[in-house]
mmCIF file of C-alpha atoms in Angstrom:
data_model
loop_
_atom_site.group_PDB
_atom_site.id
_atom_site.type_symbol
_atom_site.label_atom_id
_atom_site.label_comp_id
_atom_site.label_asym_id
_atom_site.label_seq_id
_atom_site.Cartn_x
_atom_site.Cartn_y
_atom_site.Cartn_z
ATOM 1 C CA MET A 1 -53.782 220.106 33.471
ATOM 2 C CA SER A 2 -50.179 219.615 32.430
ATOM 3 C CA LYS A 3 -49.099 221.567 29.394
ATOM 4 C CA PRO A 4 -47.016 220.145 26.562
ATOM 5 C CA GLY A 5 -43.365 221.135 26.529
ATOM 6 C CA LYS A 6 -41.500 222.523 23.569
ATOM 7 C CA GLY A 7 -42.327 221.816 19.961
ATOM 8 C CA VAL A 8 -41.052 222.870 16.569
ATOM 9 C CA VAL A 9 -43.676 224.467 14.349
ATOM 10 C CA LYS A 10 -43.222 224.452 10.590
ATOM 11 C CA ALA A 11 -43.246 228.092 9.546
ATOM 12 C CA GLU A 12 -41.784 230.715 7.264
ATOM 13 C CA PRO A 13 -39.222 232.148 6.990
ATOM 14 C CA ALA A 14 -37.993 229.237 9.139
ATOM 15 C CA PRO A 15 -39.329 226.689 11.628
ATOM 16 C CA ILE A 16 -39.780 228.036 15.143
ATOM 17 C CA GLU A 17 -39.468 226.210 18.451
ATOM 18 C CA LEU A 18 -42.189 227.211 20.902
ATOM 19 C CA ASP A 19 -42.330 226.500 24.606
ATOM 20 C CA PHE A 20 -46.064 225.855 24.764
ATOM 21 C CA ALA A 21 -46.148 226.533 28.498
ATOM 22 C CA ARG A 22 -45.186 230.103 27.618
ATOM 23 C CA THR A 23 -47.384 230.414 24.527
ATOM 24 C CA ALA A 24 -50.790 232.071 24.249
ATOM 25 C CA LEU A 25 -53.372 231.640 21.515
ATOM 26 C CA VAL A 26 -54.709 235.085 20.640
ATOM 27 C CA ILE A 27 -57.917 235.070 18.580
ATOM 28 C CA ILE A 28 -58.556 238.487 17.118
ATOM 29 C CA ASP A 29 -62.052 239.944 16.687
ATOM 30 C CA MET A 30 -64.027 236.939 15.484
ATOM 31 C CA GLN A 31 -67.157 238.975 16.090
ATOM 32 C CA ARG A 32 -70.608 238.908 14.568
ATOM 33 C CA ASP A 33 -70.195 242.583 13.583
ATOM 34 C CA PHE A 34 -67.388 241.548 11.238
ATOM 35 C CA LEU A 35 -68.387 238.046 10.124
ATOM 36 C CA GLU A 36 -72.167 238.191 9.781
ATOM 37 C CA PRO A 37 -74.559 240.119 7.522
ATOM 38 C CA GLY A 38 -75.874 243.311 9.076
ATOM 39 C CA GLY A 39 -72.726 244.084 11.046
ATOM 40 C CA PHE A 40 -70.090 246.778 10.751
ATOM 41 C CA GLY A 41 -68.116 244.913 8.091
ATOM 42 C CA GLU A 42 -71.079 244.831 5.766
ATOM 43 C CA THR A 43 -71.915 248.505 6.375
ATOM 44 C CA LEU A 44 -68.530 249.300 4.847
ATOM 45 C CA GLY A 45 -69.541 247.508 1.665
ATOM 46 C CA ASN A 46 -67.585 244.328 2.321
ATOM 47 C CA ASP A 47 -68.463 240.748 1.443
ATOM 48 C CA VAL A 48 -68.511 239.290 4.942
ATOM 49 C CA SER A 49 -68.516 235.724 3.630
ATOM 50 C CA GLN A 50 -64.811 236.200 2.855
ATOM 51 C CA LEU A 51 -64.083 235.891 6.575
ATOM 52 C CA SER A 52 -65.944 232.638 7.181
ATOM 53 C CA ARG A 53 -63.051 230.589 5.768
ATOM 54 C CA ALA A 54 -61.058 231.243 8.965
ATOM 55 C CA VAL A 55 -63.685 229.867 11.351
ATOM 56 C CA LYS A 56 -62.999 226.132 10.908
ATOM 57 C CA PRO A 57 -59.173 226.376 11.244
ATOM 58 C CA VAL A 58 -59.503 228.647 14.276
ATOM 59 C CA ALA A 59 -62.016 226.257 15.860
ATOM 60 C CA ALA A 60 -59.575 223.356 15.437
ATOM 61 C CA VAL A 61 -56.724 225.300 17.008
ATOM 62 C CA LEU A 62 -58.966 226.569 19.798
ATOM 63 C CA ALA A 63 -60.037 223.027 20.654
ATOM 64 C CA ALA A 64 -56.408 221.873 20.757
ATOM 65 C CA ALA A 65 -55.358 224.847 22.872
ATOM 66 C CA ARG A 66 -58.097 224.029 25.371
ATOM 67 C CA GLU A 67 -57.176 220.344 25.416
ATOM 68 C CA ASN A 68 -53.517 221.153 26.045
ATOM 69 C CA GLY A 69 -54.045 223.886 28.611
ATOM 70 C CA LEU A 70 -52.659 226.806 26.617
ATOM 71 C CA LEU A 71 -53.653 230.301 27.620
ATOM 72 C CA VAL A 72 -56.482 231.407 25.319
ATOM 73 C CA ILE A 73 -57.236 235.080 24.752
ATOM 74 C CA HIS A 74 -60.105 236.417 22.657
ATOM 75 C CA THR A 75 -60.319 240.048 21.595
ATOM 76 C CA ARG A 76 -63.271 242.184 20.554
ATOM 77 C CA GLU A 77 -63.077 245.592 18.930
ATOM 78 C CA GLY A 78 -65.800 247.926 20.085
ATOM 79 C CA HIS A 79 -66.718 250.998 22.042
ATOM 80 C CA LEU A 80 -68.514 252.184 25.129
ATOM 81 C CA PRO A 81 -72.197 253.053 24.652
ATOM 82 C CA ASP A 82 -71.476 256.787 25.040
ATOM 83 C CA LEU A 83 -68.699 256.571 22.400
ATOM 84 C CA SER A 84 -66.295 258.315 24.768
ATOM 85 C CA ASP A 85 -63.529 255.960 23.590
ATOM 86 C CA ALA A 86 -64.366 256.322 19.890
ATOM 87 C CA PRO A 87 -62.407 259.212 18.330
ATOM 88 C CA PRO A 88 -64.419 261.311 15.867
ATOM 89 C CA ALA A 89 -61.736 260.640 13.255
ATOM 90 C CA LYS A 90 -62.667 256.957 13.444
ATOM 91 C CA VAL A 91 -66.429 257.361 13.641
ATOM 92 C CA GLU A 92 -66.597 259.842 10.767
ATOM 93 C CA ARG A 93 -64.241 258.019 8.412
ATOM 94 C CA GLY A 94 -65.439 256.599 5.110
ATOM 95 C CA ALA A 95 -68.987 256.288 3.864
ATOM 96 C CA PRO A 96 -70.584 253.303 5.601
ATOM 97 C CA SER A 97 -74.318 252.722 5.380
ATOM 98 C CA LEU A 98 -74.339 252.736 9.192
ATOM 99 C CA ARG A 99 -71.741 254.293 11.478
ATOM 100 C CA ILE A 100 -70.354 253.105 14.795
ATOM 101 C CA GLY A 101 -73.087 253.495 17.392
ATOM 102 C CA ASP A 102 -75.988 253.477 14.922
ATOM 103 C CA PRO A 103 -78.794 250.926 15.422
ATOM 104 C CA GLY A 104 -78.373 247.843 13.232
ATOM 105 C CA PRO A 105 -79.847 244.365 12.858
ATOM 106 C CA MET A 106 -77.703 243.062 15.740
ATOM 107 C CA GLY A 107 -77.966 246.131 17.974
ATOM 108 C CA ARG A 108 -75.896 249.281 17.918
ATOM 109 C CA ILE A 109 -72.960 248.890 15.542
ATOM 110 C CA LEU A 110 -69.653 247.978 17.234
ATOM 111 C CA ILE A 111 -70.891 248.811 20.739
ATOM 112 C CA ARG A 112 -69.887 246.702 23.721
ATOM 113 C CA GLY A 113 -72.712 244.621 25.100
ATOM 114 C CA GLU A 114 -74.648 244.495 21.832
ATOM 115 C CA ALA A 115 -75.224 241.186 20.045
ATOM 116 C CA GLY A 116 -73.146 242.196 17.043
ATOM 117 C CA HIS A 117 -70.157 243.016 19.209
ATOM 118 C CA ASP A 118 -69.981 239.501 20.572
ATOM 119 C CA ILE A 119 -67.983 236.554 19.255
ATOM 120 C CA VAL A 120 -69.509 234.118 16.761
ATOM 121 C CA PRO A 121 -71.053 231.018 18.375
ATOM 122 C CA ALA A 122 -68.602 228.554 16.788
ATOM 123 C CA LEU A 123 -65.705 230.194 18.659
ATOM 124 C CA TYR A 124 -67.469 231.411 21.779
ATOM 125 C CA PRO A 125 -65.172 231.827 24.801
ATOM 126 C CA LEU A 126 -65.398 229.594 27.823
ATOM 127 C CA LYS A 127 -66.040 231.407 31.098
ATOM 128 C CA SER A 128 -62.473 230.580 32.110
ATOM 129 C CA GLU A 129 -60.972 232.243 29.024
ATOM 130 C CA ILE A 130 -59.800 235.834 28.828
ATOM 131 C CA VAL A 131 -61.700 238.318 26.684
ATOM 132 C CA ILE A 132 -59.963 241.611 25.906
ATOM 133 C CA ASP A 133 -62.200 244.481 24.803
ATOM 134 C CA LYS A 134 -60.203 246.934 22.746
ATOM 135 C CA PRO A 135 -61.142 250.317 21.285
ATOM 136 C CA GLY A 136 -58.548 250.236 18.507
ATOM 137 C CA LYS A 137 -57.059 247.910 15.951
ATOM 138 C CA GLY A 138 -54.201 246.537 18.029
ATOM 139 C CA ALA A 139 -54.897 244.360 21.061
ATOM 140 C CA PHE A 140 -52.298 246.121 23.229
ATOM 141 C CA TYR A 141 -53.547 249.702 22.838
ATOM 142 C CA ALA A 142 -55.641 250.885 25.828
ATOM 143 C CA THR A 143 -56.137 247.324 27.127
ATOM 144 C CA GLU A 144 -54.895 245.033 29.888
ATOM 145 C CA LEU A 145 -53.319 242.558 27.446
ATOM 146 C CA GLY A 146 -49.715 243.378 28.320
ATOM 147 C CA ALA A 147 -50.366 242.884 32.035
ATOM 148 C CA VAL A 148 -52.207 239.602 31.400
ATOM 149 C CA LEU A 149 -49.354 238.188 29.316
ATOM 150 C CA LYS A 150 -46.795 239.207 31.924
ATOM 151 C CA GLN A 151 -48.867 237.653 34.707
ATOM 152 C CA HIS A 152 -48.945 234.324 32.869
ATOM 153 C CA GLY A 153 -45.274 234.371 31.852
ATOM 154 C CA ILE A 154 -46.061 234.402 28.149
ATOM 155 C CA GLU A 155 -43.247 234.794 25.613
ATOM 156 C CA ASN A 156 -44.890 233.578 22.384
ATOM 157 C CA LEU A 157 -48.130 234.602 20.694
ATOM 158 C CA VAL A 158 -49.948 232.433 18.171
ATOM 159 C CA VAL A 159 -52.232 234.917 16.462
ATOM 160 C CA CYS A 160 -55.270 234.325 14.263
ATOM 161 C CA GLY A 161 -58.546 236.065 13.472
ATOM 162 C CA VAL A 162 -59.678 238.997 11.378
ATOM 163 C CA THR A 163 -58.798 240.910 9.494
ATOM 164 C CA THR A 164 -55.305 239.868 8.440
ATOM 165 C CA GLU A 165 -54.025 243.258 7.344
ATOM 166 C CA VAL A 166 -55.765 245.349 9.999
ATOM 167 C CA CYS A 167 -56.276 244.064 13.555
ATOM 168 C CA VAL A 168 -54.199 240.892 13.231
ATOM 169 C CA HIS A 169 -51.318 242.754 11.621
ATOM 170 C CA THR A 170 -51.451 245.618 14.104
ATOM 171 C CA THR A 171 -51.457 243.243 17.063
ATOM 172 C CA ILE A 172 -48.470 241.301 15.691
ATOM 173 C CA ARG A 173 -46.576 244.534 15.104
ATOM 174 C CA GLU A 174 -47.376 245.679 18.648
ATOM 175 C CA GLY A 175 -46.375 242.313 20.066
ATOM 176 C CA ASN A 176 -43.127 242.265 18.125
ATOM 177 C CA ASP A 177 -42.201 245.690 19.476
ATOM 178 C CA ARG A 178 -42.809 244.399 22.996
ATOM 179 C CA GLY A 179 -40.490 241.429 22.552
ATOM 180 C CA TYR A 180 -42.998 238.668 21.887
ATOM 181 C CA ARG A 181 -42.312 236.018 19.280
ATOM 182 C CA CYS A 182 -45.420 236.167 17.105
ATOM 183 C CA VAL A 183 -46.689 233.425 14.821
ATOM 184 C CA ALA A 184 -49.572 234.138 12.440
ATOM 185 C CA LEU A 185 -51.695 231.202 11.312
ATOM 186 C CA ALA A 186 -52.327 231.814 7.620
ATOM 187 C CA ASP A 187 -55.510 229.769 7.304
ATOM 188 C CA GLY A 188 -56.758 231.046 10.641
ATOM 189 C CA CYS A 189 -56.747 234.617 9.364
ATOM 190 C CA ALA A 190 -58.892 236.208 6.691
ATOM 191 C CA SER A 191 -59.596 239.509 4.992
ATOM 192 C CA TYR A 192 -62.423 241.044 3.000
ATOM 193 C CA PHE A 193 -59.713 241.480 0.361
ATOM 194 C CA PRO A 194 -57.844 238.231 -0.428
ATOM 195 C CA GLU A 195 -54.938 240.150 -1.936
ATOM 196 C CA PHE A 196 -54.502 242.086 1.327
ATOM 197 C CA HIS A 197 -54.474 238.788 3.239
ATOM 198 C CA ASP A 198 -51.669 237.456 1.054
ATOM 199 C CA LEU A 199 -49.623 240.642 1.200
ATOM 200 C CA GLY A 200 -50.165 241.025 4.932
ATOM 201 C CA LEU A 201 -48.694 237.602 5.594
ATOM 202 C CA LYS A 202 -45.777 238.278 3.251
ATOM 203 C CA MET A 203 -44.994 241.454 5.179
ATOM 204 C CA ILE A 204 -44.861 239.594 8.495
ATOM 205 C CA LYS A 205 -42.326 237.001 7.330
ATOM 206 C CA ALA A 206 -40.266 239.250 5.039
ATOM 207 C CA GLN A 207 -36.622 240.096 5.689
ATOM 208 C CA GLY A 208 -36.033 237.068 7.895
ATOM 209 C CA GLY A 209 -39.270 237.509 9.819
ATOM 210 C CA ILE A 210 -39.267 241.229 10.462
ATOM 211 C CA PHE A 211 -42.508 241.033 12.465
ATOM 212 C CA GLY A 212 -42.725 237.296 13.108
ATOM 213 C CA TRP A 213 -43.428 233.914 11.567
ATOM 214 C CA VAL A 214 -46.220 232.593 9.361
ATOM 215 C CA SER A 215 -47.500 229.070 9.857
ATOM 216 C CA ASP A 216 -50.869 227.307 9.552
ATOM 217 C CA SER A 217 -53.301 225.408 11.729
ATOM 218 C CA ALA A 218 -52.167 221.924 10.642
ATOM 219 C CA SER A 219 -48.526 222.669 11.465
ATOM 220 C CA LEU A 220 -49.405 224.018 14.897
ATOM 221 C CA LEU A 221 -51.621 221.018 15.664
ATOM 222 C CA GLU A 222 -48.840 218.669 14.578
ATOM 223 C CA ALA A 223 -46.309 220.398 16.825
ATOM 224 C CA LEU A 224 -48.709 220.371 19.774
ATOM 225 C CA ALA A 225 -49.375 216.656 19.349
ATOM 226 C CA ALA A 226 -45.658 215.867 19.144
ATOM 227 C CA ALA A 227 -44.898 217.979 22.208
ATOM 228 C CA ARG A 228 -47.689 216.253 24.140
ATOM 229 C CA MET A 229 -46.316 212.800 23.265
ATOM 230 C CA ALA A 230 -42.823 213.845 24.304
ATOM 231 C CA SER A 231 -43.899 215.279 27.660
#
């Protein structure tokens, strides 16, 4: 499959030209444990329905990425069954109704291989797509993501998923420090706290784009379509 060439994506603080052959779509932690009742997000007292608004925009972008042959990477936050990669400081933090590793309605909370750890059906990865299992908030920490991006010659990351101010933000910060041009899709991200979502996006694009650019699904789809027609 031939990939589209370069396209200009409407974004803030300024439009950004992306070489789509060197661009990866990174979908952060769209997991049942975060988006569905009974998962880790709800154990923390959150309204998990706040995250569902990102599913439709992400699905549209995912379909376009597949159609245009972009590299697609899904991430999942979770831990080994013996919790050897889950620091006590993380497991013990806060006052959830269930802690990481405890049995829940979708299996053990935030444990790899359990139903709750997996990605929601609407965005489920194809067998050909890369799934990065990460023990922390950022997708680069203790994972193979950096090596995968280098192997595929990736320079630009289009990032979406949940939650905006935690795992999405951390991944964009990590990517920025590693020299990647990072674009967050505003409507493809969501938070349990709408005000954190808004502030998180403002922080990314502040000061001339200190961490990256902020766009939306419609703008990316428009740029992809234009680049496809031009190629």
